[in-house]
Amino acid sequence: MEQEPMEREPMEQKPMVQTDPVAFTVKLSAKDLWKFSLYHSNKGMLGIFNVIFSLAAIFLLVTTWGSNTAMYRALLVICALMFTVWQPFLLYLKAARQSKSPVIQNPMNLSFSREGVVVTQGTERLELIWENIGRVERIRGMMIVYMDKVHAYLLPDSITGEKREALSELFRESLPAERRKKI
């Protein structure tokens, strides 16, 4: 016997009610995006490799300058500059392009409370409970709120200002220590 599917009225979800929210309007600059990109491209083992590679190239350049051909010297200069100048420059160009996109150009409102996080941009609204937040990291100049490995919200110090400590306290109360870094 086959049952007909029951018609259900769509359940309307009530918006999250936040008590004592810490709210910010975020409009990111190319510099903010660049700092975030630079942080990610140079953290962990990749960052260690970049430093060792650059230092090795500089060491070889200095110690073998007199015995190398011009082509070999040029190659060592390129290697020495690859992660110290060229990569940051390319990351800045990418950040400058990204900063012109409508998603970045339109201000985003983030509101943090004990109940969770509410993100609004234009007519879009996203509500997240703390269990759905991946982790929060503090780097020089900003806080990064990761939803997962790919998606994150950036909160530069220029935006958090005097509310930064209240936000940090809320993160400490709402997230376990293993999901907080330098907070």
JSON list of C-alpha atoms in Angstrom, two decimals:
[
{"chain": "A", "resi": 1, "resn": "MET", "atom": "CA", "xyz": [0.00, 0.00, 0.00]},
{"chain": "A", "resi": 2, "resn": "GLU", "atom": "CA", "xyz": [1.44, 3.33, -1.02]},
{"chain": "A", "resi": 3, "resn": "GLN", "atom": "CA", "xyz": [0.92, 6.35, 1.11]},
{"chain": "A", "resi": 4, "resn": "GLU", "atom": "CA", "xyz": [0.40, 9.74, -0.33]},
{"chain": "A", "resi": 5, "resn": "PRO", "atom": "CA", "xyz": [2.78, 12.31, 1.03]},
{"chain": "A", "resi": 6, "resn": "MET", "atom": "CA", "xyz": [1.20, 14.57, 3.58]},
{"chain": "A", "resi": 7, "resn": "GLU", "atom": "CA", "xyz": [1.10, 18.19, 2.67]},
{"chain": "A", "resi": 8, "resn": "ARG", "atom": "CA", "xyz": [2.74, 20.25, 5.31]},
{"chain": "A", "resi": 9, "resn": "GLU", "atom": "CA", "xyz": [2.61, 23.92, 5.75]},
{"chain": "A", "resi": 10, "resn": "PRO", "atom": "CA", "xyz": [6.08, 25.37, 5.76]},
{"chain": "A", "resi": 11, "resn": "MET", "atom": "CA", "xyz": [7.21, 26.07, 9.28]},
{"chain": "A", "resi": 12, "resn": "GLU", "atom": "CA", "xyz": [8.30, 29.62, 9.70]},
{"chain": "A", "resi": 13, "resn": "GLN", "atom": "CA", "xyz": [11.47, 29.89, 11.62]},
{"chain": "A", "resi": 14, "resn": "LYS", "atom": "CA", "xyz": [11.50, 32.70, 14.12]},
{"chain": "A", "resi": 15, "resn": "PRO", "atom": "CA", "xyz": [14.47, 35.02, 13.92]},
{"chain": "A", "resi": 16, "resn": "MET", "atom": "CA", "xyz": [17.10, 34.61, 16.61]},
{"chain": "A", "resi": 17, "resn": "VAL", "atom": "CA", "xyz": [16.60, 36.99, 19.49]},
{"chain": "A", "resi": 18, "resn": "GLN", "atom": "CA", "xyz": [19.95, 38.23, 20.74]},
{"chain": "A", "resi": 19, "resn": "THR", "atom": "CA", "xyz": [20.54, 39.58, 24.22]},
{"chain": "A", "resi": 20, "resn": "ASP", "atom": "CA", "xyz": [23.27, 42.21, 24.60]},
{"chain": "A", "resi": 21, "resn": "PRO", "atom": "CA", "xyz": [24.73, 41.76, 21.10]},
{"chain": "A", "resi": 22, "resn": "VAL", "atom": "CA", "xyz": [28.16, 43.05, 20.14]},
{"chain": "A", "resi": 23, "resn": "ALA", "atom": "CA", "xyz": [27.52, 44.35, 16.63]},
{"chain": "A", "resi": 24, "resn": "PHE", "atom": "CA", "xyz": [29.76, 45.54, 13.81]},
{"chain": "A", "resi": 25, "resn": "THR", "atom": "CA", "xyz": [29.33, 46.85, 10.29]},
{"chain": "A", "resi": 26, "resn": "VAL", "atom": "CA", "xyz": [32.14, 45.38, 8.21]},
{"chain": "A", "resi": 27, "resn": "LYS", "atom": "CA", "xyz": [33.40, 46.83, 4.94]},
{"chain": "A", "resi": 28, "resn": "LEU", "atom": "CA", "xyz": [36.71, 45.21, 4.10]},
{"chain": "A", "resi": 29, "resn": "SER", "atom": "CA", "xyz": [39.55, 46.95, 2.31]},
{"chain": "A", "resi": 30, "resn": "ALA", "atom": "CA", "xyz": [42.09, 45.45, -0.07]},
{"chain": "A", "resi": 31, "resn": "LYS", "atom": "CA", "xyz": [44.63, 45.68, 2.76]},
{"chain": "A", "resi": 32, "resn": "ASP", "atom": "CA", "xyz": [42.41, 43.60, 5.08]},
{"chain": "A", "resi": 33, "resn": "LEU", "atom": "CA", "xyz": [41.99, 40.91, 2.43]},
{"chain": "A", "resi": 34, "resn": "TRP", "atom": "CA", "xyz": [45.72, 41.01, 1.67]},
{"chain": "A", "resi": 35, "resn": "LYS", "atom": "CA", "xyz": [46.67, 40.49, 5.34]},
{"chain": "A", "resi": 36, "resn": "PHE", "atom": "CA", "xyz": [44.30, 37.52, 5.52]},
{"chain": "A", "resi": 37, "resn": "SER", "atom": "CA", "xyz": [45.71, 36.00, 2.29]},
{"chain": "A", "resi": 38, "resn": "LEU", "atom": "CA", "xyz": [49.28, 36.58, 3.39]},
{"chain": "A", "resi": 39, "resn": "TYR", "atom": "CA", "xyz": [48.56, 34.92, 6.73]},
{"chain": "A", "resi": 40, "resn": "HIS", "atom": "CA", "xyz": [47.10, 31.84, 5.06]},
{"chain": "A", "resi": 41, "resn": "SER", "atom": "CA", "xyz": [49.83, 31.51, 2.47]},
{"chain": "A", "resi": 42, "resn": "ASN", "atom": "CA", "xyz": [52.57, 31.64, 5.10]},
{"chain": "A", "resi": 43, "resn": "LYS", "atom": "CA", "xyz": [51.23, 29.66, 8.03]},
{"chain": "A", "resi": 44, "resn": "GLY", "atom": "CA", "xyz": [52.29, 26.21, 9.15]},
{"chain": "A", "resi": 45, "resn": "MET", "atom": "CA", "xyz": [54.76, 24.09, 7.25]},
{"chain": "A", "resi": 46, "resn": "LEU", "atom": "CA", "xyz": [54.34, 26.12, 4.06]},
{"chain": "A", "resi": 47, "resn": "GLY", "atom": "CA", "xyz": [55.51, 29.26, 5.88]},
{"chain": "A", "resi": 48, "resn": "ILE", "atom": "CA", "xyz": [58.51, 27.41, 7.29]},
{"chain": "A", "resi": 49, "resn": "PHE", "atom": "CA", "xyz": [59.37, 26.15, 3.80]},
{"chain": "A", "resi": 50, "resn": "ASN", "atom": "CA", "xyz": [59.07, 29.68, 2.35]},
{"chain": "A", "resi": 51, "resn": "VAL", "atom": "CA", "xyz": [61.46, 31.09, 4.96]},
{"chain": "A", "resi": 52, "resn": "ILE", "atom": "CA", "xyz": [64.02, 28.28, 4.57]},
{"chain": "A", "resi": 53, "resn": "PHE", "atom": "CA", "xyz": [63.85, 28.49, 0.76]},
{"chain": "A", "resi": 54, "resn": "SER", "atom": "CA", "xyz": [64.36, 32.27, 0.79]},
{"chain": "A", "resi": 55, "resn": "LEU", "atom": "CA", "xyz": [67.19, 32.12, 3.32]},
{"chain": "A", "resi": 56, "resn": "ALA", "atom": "CA", "xyz": [68.92, 29.33, 1.39]},
{"chain": "A", "resi": 57, "resn": "ALA", "atom": "CA", "xyz": [68.70, 31.34, -1.83]},
{"chain": "A", "resi": 58, "resn": "ILE", "atom": "CA", "xyz": [70.12, 34.44, -0.10]},
{"chain": "A", "resi": 59, "resn": "PHE", "atom": "CA", "xyz": [72.90, 32.36, 1.51]},
{"chain": "A", "resi": 60, "resn": "LEU", "atom": "CA", "xyz": [73.88, 30.82, -1.84]},
{"chain": "A", "resi": 61, "resn": "LEU", "atom": "CA", "xyz": [73.70, 34.20, -3.54]},
{"chain": "A", "resi": 62, "resn": "VAL", "atom": "CA", "xyz": [76.04, 35.82, -1.02]},
{"chain": "A", "resi": 63, "resn": "THR", "atom": "CA", "xyz": [78.52, 32.97, -0.57]},
{"chain": "A", "resi": 64, "resn": "THR", "atom": "CA", "xyz": [78.88, 32.04, -4.26]},
{"chain": "A", "resi": 65, "resn": "TRP", "atom": "CA", "xyz": [78.53, 35.47, -5.89]},
{"chain": "A", "resi": 66, "resn": "GLY", "atom": "CA", "xyz": [82.07, 35.60, -7.30]},
{"chain": "A", "resi": 67, "resn": "SER", "atom": "CA", "xyz": [82.08, 32.09, -8.71]},
{"chain": "A", "resi": 68, "resn": "ASN", "atom": "CA", "xyz": [78.65, 32.14, -10.39]},
{"chain": "A", "resi": 69, "resn": "THR", "atom": "CA", "xyz": [77.59, 33.12, -13.88]},
{"chain": "A", "resi": 70, "resn": "ALA", "atom": "CA", "xyz": [75.22, 36.03, -14.38]},
{"chain": "A", "resi": 71, "resn": "MET", "atom": "CA", "xyz": [72.40, 33.62, -15.25]},
{"chain": "A", "resi": 72, "resn": "TYR", "atom": "CA", "xyz": [72.87, 31.64, -12.01]},
{"chain": "A", "resi": 73, "resn": "ARG", "atom": "CA", "xyz": [72.98, 34.87, -9.99]},
{"chain": "A", "resi": 74, "resn": "ALA", "atom": "CA", "xyz": [69.74, 36.03, -11.61]},
{"chain": "A", "resi": 75, "resn": "LEU", "atom": "CA", "xyz": [68.12, 32.70, -10.79]},
{"chain": "A", "resi": 76, "resn": "LEU", "atom": "CA", "xyz": [69.19, 32.99, -7.14]},
{"chain": "A", "resi": 77, "resn": "VAL", "atom": "CA", "xyz": [67.88, 36.56, -6.96]},
{"chain": "A", "resi": 78, "resn": "ILE", "atom": "CA", "xyz": [64.53, 35.38, -8.34]},
{"chain": "A", "resi": 79, "resn": "CYS", "atom": "CA", "xyz": [64.45, 32.54, -5.78]},
{"chain": "A", "resi": 80, "resn": "ALA", "atom": "CA", "xyz": [65.31, 34.92, -2.94]},
{"chain": "A", "resi": 81, "resn": "LEU", "atom": "CA", "xyz": [62.56, 37.34, -3.97]},
{"chain": "A", "resi": 82, "resn": "MET", "atom": "CA", "xyz": [59.89, 34.72, -4.78]},
{"chain": "A", "resi": 83, "resn": "PHE", "atom": "CA", "xyz": [58.33, 34.45, -1.29]},
{"chain": "A", "resi": 84, "resn": "THR", "atom": "CA", "xyz": [59.54, 37.75, 0.12]},
{"chain": "A", "resi": 85, "resn": "VAL", "atom": "CA", "xyz": [58.44, 40.17, -2.62]},
{"chain": "A", "resi": 86, "resn": "TRP", "atom": "CA", "xyz": [56.74, 38.47, -5.57]},
{"chain": "A", "resi": 87, "resn": "GLN", "atom": "CA", "xyz": [54.19, 36.36, -3.65]},
{"chain": "A", "resi": 88, "resn": "PRO", "atom": "CA", "xyz": [53.05, 39.25, -1.38]},
{"chain": "A", "resi": 89, "resn": "PHE", "atom": "CA", "xyz": [52.75, 41.49, -4.46]},
{"chain": "A", "resi": 90, "resn": "LEU", "atom": "CA", "xyz": [50.60, 38.94, -6.33]},
{"chain": "A", "resi": 91, "resn": "LEU", "atom": "CA", "xyz": [48.46, 38.40, -3.24]},
{"chain": "A", "resi": 92, "resn": "TYR", "atom": "CA", "xyz": [47.89, 42.16, -3.00]},
{"chain": "A", "resi": 93, "resn": "LEU", "atom": "CA", "xyz": [46.80, 42.32, -6.64]},
{"chain": "A", "resi": 94, "resn": "LYS", "atom": "CA", "xyz": [44.35, 39.48, -6.00]},
{"chain": "A", "resi": 95, "resn": "ALA", "atom": "CA", "xyz": [43.03, 41.20, -2.85]},
{"chain": "A", "resi": 96, "resn": "ALA", "atom": "CA", "xyz": [42.59, 44.47, -4.75]},
{"chain": "A", "resi": 97, "resn": "ARG", "atom": "CA", "xyz": [40.50, 42.65, -7.38]},
{"chain": "A", "resi": 98, "resn": "GLN", "atom": "CA", "xyz": [38.45, 40.89, -4.68]},
{"chain": "A", "resi": 99, "resn": "SER", "atom": "CA", "xyz": [37.81, 44.14, -2.82]},
{"chain": "A", "resi": 100, "resn": "LYS", "atom": "CA", "xyz": [35.99, 45.48, -5.88]},
{"chain": "A", "resi": 101, "resn": "SER", "atom": "CA", "xyz": [33.47, 42.62, -5.95]},
{"chain": "A", "resi": 102, "resn": "PRO", "atom": "CA", "xyz": [29.89, 43.41, -4.83]},
{"chain": "A", "resi": 103, "resn": "VAL", "atom": "CA", "xyz": [30.08, 40.90, -1.96]},
{"chain": "A", "resi": 104, "resn": "ILE", "atom": "CA", "xyz": [32.99, 42.83, -0.45]},
{"chain": "A", "resi": 105, "resn": "GLN", "atom": "CA", "xyz": [31.83, 46.32, -1.47]},
{"chain": "A", "resi": 106, "resn": "ASN", "atom": "CA", "xyz": [28.44, 46.01, 0.24]},
{"chain": "A", "resi": 107, "resn": "PRO", "atom": "CA", "xyz": [28.72, 46.41, 4.02]},
{"chain": "A", "resi": 108, "resn": "MET", "atom": "CA", "xyz": [27.99, 43.35, 6.13]},
{"chain": "A", "resi": 109, "resn": "ASN", "atom": "CA", "xyz": [26.52, 43.48, 9.61]},
{"chain": "A", "resi": 110, "resn": "LEU", "atom": "CA", "xyz": [27.73, 40.92, 12.14]},
{"chain": "A", "resi": 111, "resn": "SER", "atom": "CA", "xyz": [26.06, 40.65, 15.52]},
{"chain": "A", "resi": 112, "resn": "PHE", "atom": "CA", "xyz": [27.52, 38.37, 18.21]},
{"chain": "A", "resi": 113, "resn": "SER", "atom": "CA", "xyz": [25.67, 37.32, 21.36]},
{"chain": "A", "resi": 114, "resn": "ARG", "atom": "CA", "xyz": [25.41, 34.39, 23.77]},
{"chain": "A", "resi": 115, "resn": "GLU", "atom": "CA", "xyz": [22.73, 32.92, 21.51]},
{"chain": "A", "resi": 116, "resn": "GLY", "atom": "CA", "xyz": [24.90, 32.95, 18.39]},
{"chain": "A", "resi": 117, "resn": "VAL", "atom": "CA", "xyz": [25.90, 35.05, 15.41]},
{"chain": "A", "resi": 118, "resn": "VAL", "atom": "CA", "xyz": [23.60, 36.91, 13.03]},
{"chain": "A", "resi": 119, "resn": "VAL", "atom": "CA", "xyz": [25.03, 38.01, 9.68]},
{"chain": "A", "resi": 120, "resn": "THR", "atom": "CA", "xyz": [23.09, 40.34, 7.40]},
{"chain": "A", "resi": 121, "resn": "GLN", "atom": "CA", "xyz": [24.03, 41.83, 4.08]},
{"chain": "A", "resi": 122, "resn": "GLY", "atom": "CA", "xyz": [21.38, 43.60, 2.05]},
{"chain": "A", "resi": 123, "resn": "THR", "atom": "CA", "xyz": [18.27, 41.42, 2.22]},
{"chain": "A", "resi": 124, "resn": "GLU", "atom": "CA", "xyz": [20.22, 38.26, 3.12]},
{"chain": "A", "resi": 125, "resn": "ARG", "atom": "CA", "xyz": [20.25, 37.02, 6.72]},
{"chain": "A", "resi": 126, "resn": "LEU", "atom": "CA", "xyz": [22.18, 34.11, 8.23]},
{"chain": "A", "resi": 127, "resn": "GLU", "atom": "CA", "xyz": [21.84, 32.92, 11.81]},
{"chain": "A", "resi": 128, "resn": "LEU", "atom": "CA", "xyz": [24.46, 30.67, 13.33]},
{"chain": "A", "resi": 129, "resn": "ILE", "atom": "CA", "xyz": [24.55, 29.02, 16.71]},
{"chain": "A", "resi": 130, "resn": "TRP", "atom": "CA", "xyz": [27.96, 28.68, 18.34]},
{"chain": "A", "resi": 131, "resn": "GLU", "atom": "CA", "xyz": [28.13, 24.94, 17.63]},
{"chain": "A", "resi": 132, "resn": "ASN", "atom": "CA", "xyz": [28.19, 25.77, 13.90]},
{"chain": "A", "resi": 133, "resn": "ILE", "atom": "CA", "xyz": [31.21, 28.08, 14.19]},
{"chain": "A", "resi": 134, "resn": "GLY", "atom": "CA", "xyz": [34.39, 26.26, 13.20]},
{"chain": "A", "resi": 135, "resn": "ARG", "atom": "CA", "xyz": [36.96, 28.31, 15.11]},
{"chain": "A", "resi": 136, "resn": "VAL", "atom": "CA", "xyz": [38.08, 31.84, 15.86]},
{"chain": "A", "resi": 137, "resn": "GLU", "atom": "CA", "xyz": [41.67, 33.05, 15.45]},
{"chain": "A", "resi": 138, "resn": "ARG", "atom": "CA", "xyz": [43.36, 36.28, 16.36]},
{"chain": "A", "resi": 139, "resn": "ILE", "atom": "CA", "xyz": [46.14, 37.41, 14.05]},
{"chain": "A", "resi": 140, "resn": "ARG", "atom": "CA", "xyz": [47.94, 40.73, 14.05]},
{"chain": "A", "resi": 141, "resn": "GLY", "atom": "CA", "xyz": [45.37, 43.35, 13.18]},
{"chain": "A", "resi": 142, "resn": "MET", "atom": "CA", "xyz": [42.23, 41.21, 12.98]},
{"chain": "A", "resi": 143, "resn": "MET", "atom": "CA", "xyz": [40.04, 38.40, 14.26]},
{"chain": "A", "resi": 144, "resn": "ILE", "atom": "CA", "xyz": [38.96, 35.67, 11.89]},
{"chain": "A", "resi": 145, "resn": "VAL", "atom": "CA", "xyz": [35.72, 33.78, 12.50]},
{"chain": "A", "resi": 146, "resn": "TYR", "atom": "CA", "xyz": [35.84, 30.54, 10.49]},
{"chain": "A", "resi": 147, "resn": "MET", "atom": "CA", "xyz": [32.62, 28.80, 9.55]},
{"chain": "A", "resi": 148, "resn": "ASP", "atom": "CA", "xyz": [34.57, 25.93, 7.99]},
{"chain": "A", "resi": 149, "resn": "LYS", "atom": "CA", "xyz": [37.92, 25.50, 6.24]},
{"chain": "A", "resi": 150, "resn": "VAL", "atom": "CA", "xyz": [36.87, 27.71, 3.32]},
{"chain": "A", "resi": 151, "resn": "HIS", "atom": "CA", "xyz": [34.47, 30.35, 4.67]},
{"chain": "A", "resi": 152, "resn": "ALA", "atom": "CA", "xyz": [35.38, 33.00, 7.22]},
{"chain": "A", "resi": 153, "resn": "TYR", "atom": "CA", "xyz": [34.37, 36.44, 8.41]},
{"chain": "A", "resi": 154, "resn": "LEU", "atom": "CA", "xyz": [37.13, 38.98, 8.95]},
{"chain": "A", "resi": 155, "resn": "LEU", "atom": "CA", "xyz": [36.94, 41.51, 11.77]},
{"chain": "A", "resi": 156, "resn": "PRO", "atom": "CA", "xyz": [39.79, 44.03, 11.42]},
{"chain": "A", "resi": 157, "resn": "ASP", "atom": "CA", "xyz": [40.86, 45.90, 14.55]},
{"chain": "A", "resi": 158, "resn": "SER", "atom": "CA", "xyz": [39.85, 49.14, 12.85]},
{"chain": "A", "resi": 159, "resn": "ILE", "atom": "CA", "xyz": [36.25, 47.90, 12.98]},
{"chain": "A", "resi": 160, "resn": "THR", "atom": "CA", "xyz": [36.17, 46.17, 16.37]},
{"chain": "A", "resi": 161, "resn": "GLY", "atom": "CA", "xyz": [37.87, 49.11, 18.11]},
{"chain": "A", "resi": 162, "resn": "GLU", "atom": "CA", "xyz": [36.89, 49.44, 21.76]},
{"chain": "A", "resi": 163, "resn": "LYS", "atom": "CA", "xyz": [34.44, 46.51, 21.49]},
{"chain": "A", "resi": 164, "resn": "ARG", "atom": "CA", "xyz": [37.32, 44.09, 20.83]},
{"chain": "A", "resi": 165, "resn": "GLU", "atom": "CA", "xyz": [37.69, 42.98, 24.45]},
{"chain": "A", "resi": 166, "resn": "ALA", "atom": "CA", "xyz": [33.92, 42.42, 24.85]},
{"chain": "A", "resi": 167, "resn": "LEU", "atom": "CA", "xyz": [33.96, 40.33, 21.67]},
{"chain": "A", "resi": 168, "resn": "SER", "atom": "CA", "xyz": [36.98, 38.34, 22.88]},
{"chain": "A", "resi": 169, "resn": "GLU", "atom": "CA", "xyz": [35.22, 37.66, 26.18]},
{"chain": "A", "resi": 170, "resn": "LEU", "atom": "CA", "xyz": [32.14, 36.45, 24.30]},
{"chain": "A", "resi": 171, "resn": "PHE", "atom": "CA", "xyz": [34.31, 34.09, 22.22]},
{"chain": "A", "resi": 172, "resn": "ARG", "atom": "CA", "xyz": [35.93, 32.73, 25.40]},
{"chain": "A", "resi": 173, "resn": "GLU", "atom": "CA", "xyz": [32.50, 32.11, 26.97]},
{"chain": "A", "resi": 174, "resn": "SER", "atom": "CA", "xyz": [30.89, 30.59, 23.87]},
{"chain": "A", "resi": 175, "resn": "LEU", "atom": "CA", "xyz": [33.63, 28.47, 22.29]},
{"chain": "A", "resi": 176, "resn": "PRO", "atom": "CA", "xyz": [35.80, 25.75, 23.84]},
{"chain": "A", "resi": 177, "resn": "ALA", "atom": "CA", "xyz": [39.54, 26.45, 24.03]},
{"chain": "A", "resi": 178, "resn": "GLU", "atom": "CA", "xyz": [40.38, 24.11, 21.13]},
{"chain": "A", "resi": 179, "resn": "ARG", "atom": "CA", "xyz": [38.25, 26.27, 18.80]},
{"chain": "A", "resi": 180, "resn": "ARG", "atom": "CA", "xyz": [39.93, 29.53, 19.86]},
{"chain": "A", "resi": 181, "resn": "LYS", "atom": "CA", "xyz": [43.44, 30.61, 18.91]},
{"chain": "A", "resi": 182, "resn": "LYS", "atom": "CA", "xyz": [45.08, 33.63, 20.56]},
{"chain": "A", "resi": 183, "resn": "ILE", "atom": "CA", "xyz": [41.73, 34.84, 21.93]}
]
